[in-house]
Amino acid sequence: MAVDEPMAVLVAEDDPTSLHLLTMLLTRWGYQVLRAQDGARAWELLQKEHAPRLVILDWMMPELDGLEICRRLRAQADQYTYVILLTAKEEKQDIITGLDAGADDYVTKPFHQAELRSRIRSGERIVRLKMQLQQKV
């Protein structure tokens, strides 16, 4: 992905209604959206050569949960992926567990659209800065 082209975002969410809503919002906000309805499919997409570098993961999904995907991503050293964990789990210990697993950000459901958009933009800035740094090396 070139630094100036639209950012691709992977949305991994097993609830069809939430997946549809997130896809609609991200598309409206100018992102290219890839979708996965379970953790195994999300992991498969993240292993591709031009995988999205910005990911919105549900915590509780079939096959692989969001925490396991975070841990696997952090164990890889080749490319950085910015992860937003989007979940109904809202206890303080859940937030700590999610961030300790490797999530960069944590958003609880139901989410506020403007807040989610701002958090996605923050992630996009970080991903683009990392890409610019890699190009200069």
PDB file of C-alpha atoms in Angstrom:
ATOM      1  CA  MET A   1       0.000   0.000   0.000  1.00  0.00           C
ATOM      2  CA  ALA A   2       1.285   3.426  -0.930  1.00  0.00           C
ATOM      3  CA  VAL A   3       1.336   6.006   1.811  1.00  0.00           C
ATOM      4  CA  ASP A   4      -1.246   8.193   0.047  1.00  0.00           C
ATOM      5  CA  GLU A   5      -3.863   5.592  -1.017  1.00  0.00           C
ATOM      6  CA  PRO A   6      -6.963   4.692   1.035  1.00  0.00           C
ATOM      7  CA  MET A   7      -6.211   2.562   4.059  1.00  0.00           C
ATOM      8  CA  ALA A   8      -7.521  -0.999   4.105  1.00  0.00           C
ATOM      9  CA  VAL A   9      -9.159  -2.073   7.354  1.00  0.00           C
ATOM     10  CA  LEU A  10      -9.925  -5.636   8.380  1.00  0.00           C
ATOM     11  CA  VAL A  11     -13.079  -5.993  10.457  1.00  0.00           C
ATOM     12  CA  ALA A  12     -13.325  -9.318  12.305  1.00  0.00           C
ATOM     13  CA  GLU A  13     -16.766  -9.630  13.867  1.00  0.00           C
ATOM     14  CA  ASP A  14     -19.005 -12.682  14.180  1.00  0.00           C
ATOM     15  CA  ASP A  15     -22.256 -10.752  14.670  1.00  0.00           C
ATOM     16  CA  PRO A  16     -23.703 -10.074  11.180  1.00  0.00           C
ATOM     17  CA  THR A  17     -25.466  -6.872  12.248  1.00  0.00           C
ATOM     18  CA  SER A  18     -22.330  -5.395  13.824  1.00  0.00           C
ATOM     19  CA  LEU A  19     -20.239  -6.486  10.838  1.00  0.00           C
ATOM     20  CA  HIS A  20     -22.658  -4.791   8.444  1.00  0.00           C
ATOM     21  CA  LEU A  21     -22.738  -1.575  10.501  1.00  0.00           C
ATOM     22  CA  LEU A  22     -18.946  -1.395  10.763  1.00  0.00           C
ATOM     23  CA  THR A  23     -18.546  -2.104   7.041  1.00  0.00           C
ATOM     24  CA  MET A  24     -21.059   0.623   6.162  1.00  0.00           C
ATOM     25  CA  LEU A  25     -19.400   3.191   8.442  1.00  0.00           C
ATOM     26  CA  LEU A  26     -15.844   2.444   7.341  1.00  0.00           C
ATOM     27  CA  THR A  27     -16.843   2.573   3.679  1.00  0.00           C
ATOM     28  CA  ARG A  28     -18.568   5.913   4.226  1.00  0.00           C
ATOM     29  CA  TRP A  29     -15.412   7.179   5.959  1.00  0.00           C
ATOM     30  CA  GLY A  30     -13.311   6.291   2.922  1.00  0.00           C
ATOM     31  CA  TYR A  31     -11.674   3.024   3.969  1.00  0.00           C
ATOM     32  CA  GLN A  32     -11.348  -0.194   1.988  1.00  0.00           C
ATOM     33  CA  VAL A  33     -12.969  -2.905   4.098  1.00  0.00           C
ATOM     34  CA  LEU A  34     -12.085  -6.576   4.360  1.00  0.00           C
ATOM     35  CA  ARG A  35     -14.416  -8.699   6.464  1.00  0.00           C
ATOM     36  CA  ALA A  36     -14.069 -11.853   8.516  1.00  0.00           C
ATOM     37  CA  GLN A  37     -16.828 -13.526  10.509  1.00  0.00           C
ATOM     38  CA  ASP A  38     -14.526 -15.663  12.633  1.00  0.00           C
ATOM     39  CA  GLY A  39     -11.044 -15.509  14.042  1.00  0.00           C
ATOM     40  CA  ALA A  40      -9.600 -18.186  11.770  1.00  0.00           C
ATOM     41  CA  ARG A  41     -10.606 -16.262   8.641  1.00  0.00           C
ATOM     42  CA  ALA A  42      -9.250 -13.032  10.146  1.00  0.00           C
ATOM     43  CA  TRP A  43      -5.911 -14.722  10.859  1.00  0.00           C
ATOM     44  CA  GLU A  44      -5.825 -16.120   7.326  1.00  0.00           C
ATOM     45  CA  LEU A  45      -6.359 -12.633   5.860  1.00  0.00           C
ATOM     46  CA  LEU A  46      -3.671 -11.186   8.126  1.00  0.00           C
ATOM     47  CA  GLN A  47      -1.131 -13.685   6.788  1.00  0.00           C
ATOM     48  CA  LYS A  48      -1.485 -12.507   3.181  1.00  0.00           C
ATOM     49  CA  GLU A  49       1.309 -10.490   1.569  1.00  0.00           C
ATOM     50  CA  HIS A  50      -0.648  -7.225   1.438  1.00  0.00           C
ATOM     51  CA  ALA A  51      -2.658  -7.698   4.617  1.00  0.00           C
ATOM     52  CA  PRO A  52      -4.363  -4.674   6.171  1.00  0.00           C
ATOM     53  CA  ARG A  53      -2.245  -2.889   8.760  1.00  0.00           C
ATOM     54  CA  LEU A  54      -5.313  -1.618  10.645  1.00  0.00           C
ATOM     55  CA  VAL A  55      -7.625  -4.171  12.254  1.00  0.00           C
ATOM     56  CA  ILE A  56     -10.818  -3.976  14.267  1.00  0.00           C
ATOM     57  CA  LEU A  57     -11.215  -7.220  16.222  1.00  0.00           C
ATOM     58  CA  ASP A  58     -14.090  -8.521  18.255  1.00  0.00           C
ATOM     59  CA  TRP A  59     -12.844 -10.252  21.394  1.00  0.00           C
ATOM     60  CA  MET A  60     -15.294 -13.169  21.337  1.00  0.00           C
ATOM     61  CA  MET A  61     -15.324 -14.971  17.974  1.00  0.00           C
ATOM     62  CA  PRO A  62     -15.463 -18.585  16.840  1.00  0.00           C
ATOM     63  CA  GLU A  63     -12.246 -20.436  15.945  1.00  0.00           C
ATOM     64  CA  LEU A  64      -9.769 -17.839  17.321  1.00  0.00           C
ATOM     65  CA  ASP A  65     -10.687 -15.035  19.670  1.00  0.00           C
ATOM     66  CA  GLY A  66      -9.432 -11.481  19.340  1.00  0.00           C
ATOM     67  CA  LEU A  67      -6.909 -11.865  22.157  1.00  0.00           C
ATOM     68  CA  GLU A  68      -5.237 -14.835  20.487  1.00  0.00           C
ATOM     69  CA  ILE A  69      -5.007 -12.922  17.209  1.00  0.00           C
ATOM     70  CA  CYS A  70      -3.405  -9.998  19.074  1.00  0.00           C
ATOM     71  CA  ARG A  71      -0.854 -12.316  20.679  1.00  0.00           C
ATOM     72  CA  ARG A  72      -0.001 -13.921  17.345  1.00  0.00           C
ATOM     73  CA  LEU A  73       0.397 -10.549  15.642  1.00  0.00           C
ATOM     74  CA  ARG A  74       2.737  -9.312  18.356  1.00  0.00           C
ATOM     75  CA  ALA A  75       4.825 -12.472  18.064  1.00  0.00           C
ATOM     76  CA  GLN A  76       5.524 -11.597  14.427  1.00  0.00           C
ATOM     77  CA  ALA A  77       8.316  -9.109  13.870  1.00  0.00           C
ATOM     78  CA  ASP A  78       8.000  -8.476  10.132  1.00  0.00           C
ATOM     79  CA  GLN A  79       5.202  -5.868   9.923  1.00  0.00           C
ATOM     80  CA  TYR A  80       3.292  -3.841  12.467  1.00  0.00           C
ATOM     81  CA  THR A  81      -0.493  -4.091  12.599  1.00  0.00           C
ATOM     82  CA  TYR A  82      -2.531  -1.575  14.594  1.00  0.00           C
ATOM     83  CA  VAL A  83      -5.279  -3.397  16.499  1.00  0.00           C
ATOM     84  CA  ILE A  84      -8.461  -1.928  17.910  1.00  0.00           C
ATOM     85  CA  LEU A  85     -10.247  -4.422  20.142  1.00  0.00           C
ATOM     86  CA  LEU A  86     -14.003  -3.778  19.892  1.00  0.00           C
ATOM     87  CA  THR A  87     -15.921  -5.714  22.525  1.00  0.00           C
ATOM     88  CA  ALA A  88     -18.823  -5.797  24.944  1.00  0.00           C
ATOM     89  CA  LYS A  89     -16.360  -6.616  27.739  1.00  0.00           C
ATOM     90  CA  GLU A  90     -16.094  -3.416  29.738  1.00  0.00           C
ATOM     91  CA  GLU A  91     -14.668  -4.313  33.135  1.00  0.00           C
ATOM     92  CA  LYS A  92     -11.353  -2.673  34.012  1.00  0.00           C
ATOM     93  CA  GLN A  93      -9.624  -6.079  34.173  1.00  0.00           C
ATOM     94  CA  ASP A  94     -10.936  -6.891  30.662  1.00  0.00           C
ATOM     95  CA  ILE A  95      -9.395  -3.686  29.311  1.00  0.00           C
ATOM     96  CA  ILE A  96      -6.078  -4.514  30.977  1.00  0.00           C
ATOM     97  CA  THR A  97      -6.185  -8.071  29.610  1.00  0.00           C
ATOM     98  CA  GLY A  98      -6.933  -6.827  26.081  1.00  0.00           C
ATOM     99  CA  LEU A  99      -4.143  -4.274  26.078  1.00  0.00           C
ATOM    100  CA  ASP A 100      -1.702  -6.747  27.627  1.00  0.00           C
ATOM    101  CA  ALA A 101      -2.531  -9.212  24.831  1.00  0.00           C
ATOM    102  CA  GLY A 102      -1.287  -6.617  22.346  1.00  0.00           C
ATOM    103  CA  ALA A 103      -4.256  -4.453  21.387  1.00  0.00           C
ATOM    104  CA  ASP A 104      -3.323  -0.836  20.669  1.00  0.00           C
ATOM    105  CA  ASP A 105      -6.743   0.488  21.567  1.00  0.00           C
ATOM    106  CA  TYR A 106      -9.885  -0.777  23.270  1.00  0.00           C
ATOM    107  CA  VAL A 107     -13.439   0.280  22.447  1.00  0.00           C
ATOM    108  CA  THR A 108     -16.537  -1.061  24.166  1.00  0.00           C
ATOM    109  CA  LYS A 109     -19.871  -1.864  22.546  1.00  0.00           C
ATOM    110  CA  PRO A 110     -22.128  -0.163  21.949  1.00  0.00           C
ATOM    111  CA  PHE A 111     -19.652   2.318  20.496  1.00  0.00           C
ATOM    112  CA  HIS A 112     -20.070   5.990  19.698  1.00  0.00           C
ATOM    113  CA  GLN A 113     -19.516   6.465  15.954  1.00  0.00           C
ATOM    114  CA  ALA A 114     -17.537   9.697  16.207  1.00  0.00           C
ATOM    115  CA  GLU A 115     -15.292   8.233  18.903  1.00  0.00           C
ATOM    116  CA  LEU A 116     -14.622   5.099  16.859  1.00  0.00           C
ATOM    117  CA  ARG A 117     -13.834   7.203  13.801  1.00  0.00           C
ATOM    118  CA  SER A 118     -11.346   9.287  15.806  1.00  0.00           C
ATOM    119  CA  ARG A 119      -9.666   6.178  17.184  1.00  0.00           C
ATOM    120  CA  ILE A 120      -9.423   4.675  13.681  1.00  0.00           C
ATOM    121  CA  ARG A 121      -7.859   7.895  12.403  1.00  0.00           C
ATOM    122  CA  SER A 122      -5.309   7.767  15.228  1.00  0.00           C
ATOM    123  CA  GLY A 123      -4.429   4.218  14.256  1.00  0.00           C
ATOM    124  CA  GLU A 124      -4.184   5.215  10.611  1.00  0.00           C
ATOM    125  CA  ARG A 125      -1.746   8.022  11.470  1.00  0.00           C
ATOM    126  CA  ILE A 126       0.477   5.593  13.346  1.00  0.00           C
ATOM    127  CA  VAL A 127       0.401   3.013  10.544  1.00  0.00           C
ATOM    128  CA  ARG A 128       1.222   5.643   7.916  1.00  0.00           C
ATOM    129  CA  LEU A 129       4.095   7.033  10.006  1.00  0.00           C
ATOM    130  CA  LYS A 130       5.540   3.535  10.397  1.00  0.00           C
ATOM    131  CA  MET A 131       5.250   3.025   6.636  1.00  0.00           C
ATOM    132  CA  GLN A 132       7.055   6.302   5.970  1.00  0.00           C
ATOM    133  CA  LEU A 133       9.841   5.307   8.355  1.00  0.00           C
ATOM    134  CA  GLN A 134      10.216   1.903   6.685  1.00  0.00           C
ATOM    135  CA  GLN A 135      10.466   3.542   3.258  1.00  0.00           C
ATOM    136  CA  LYS A 136      13.337   5.734   4.462  1.00  0.00           C
ATOM    137  CA  VAL A 137      15.328   2.808   5.832  1.00  0.00           C
TER     138      VAL A 137
END
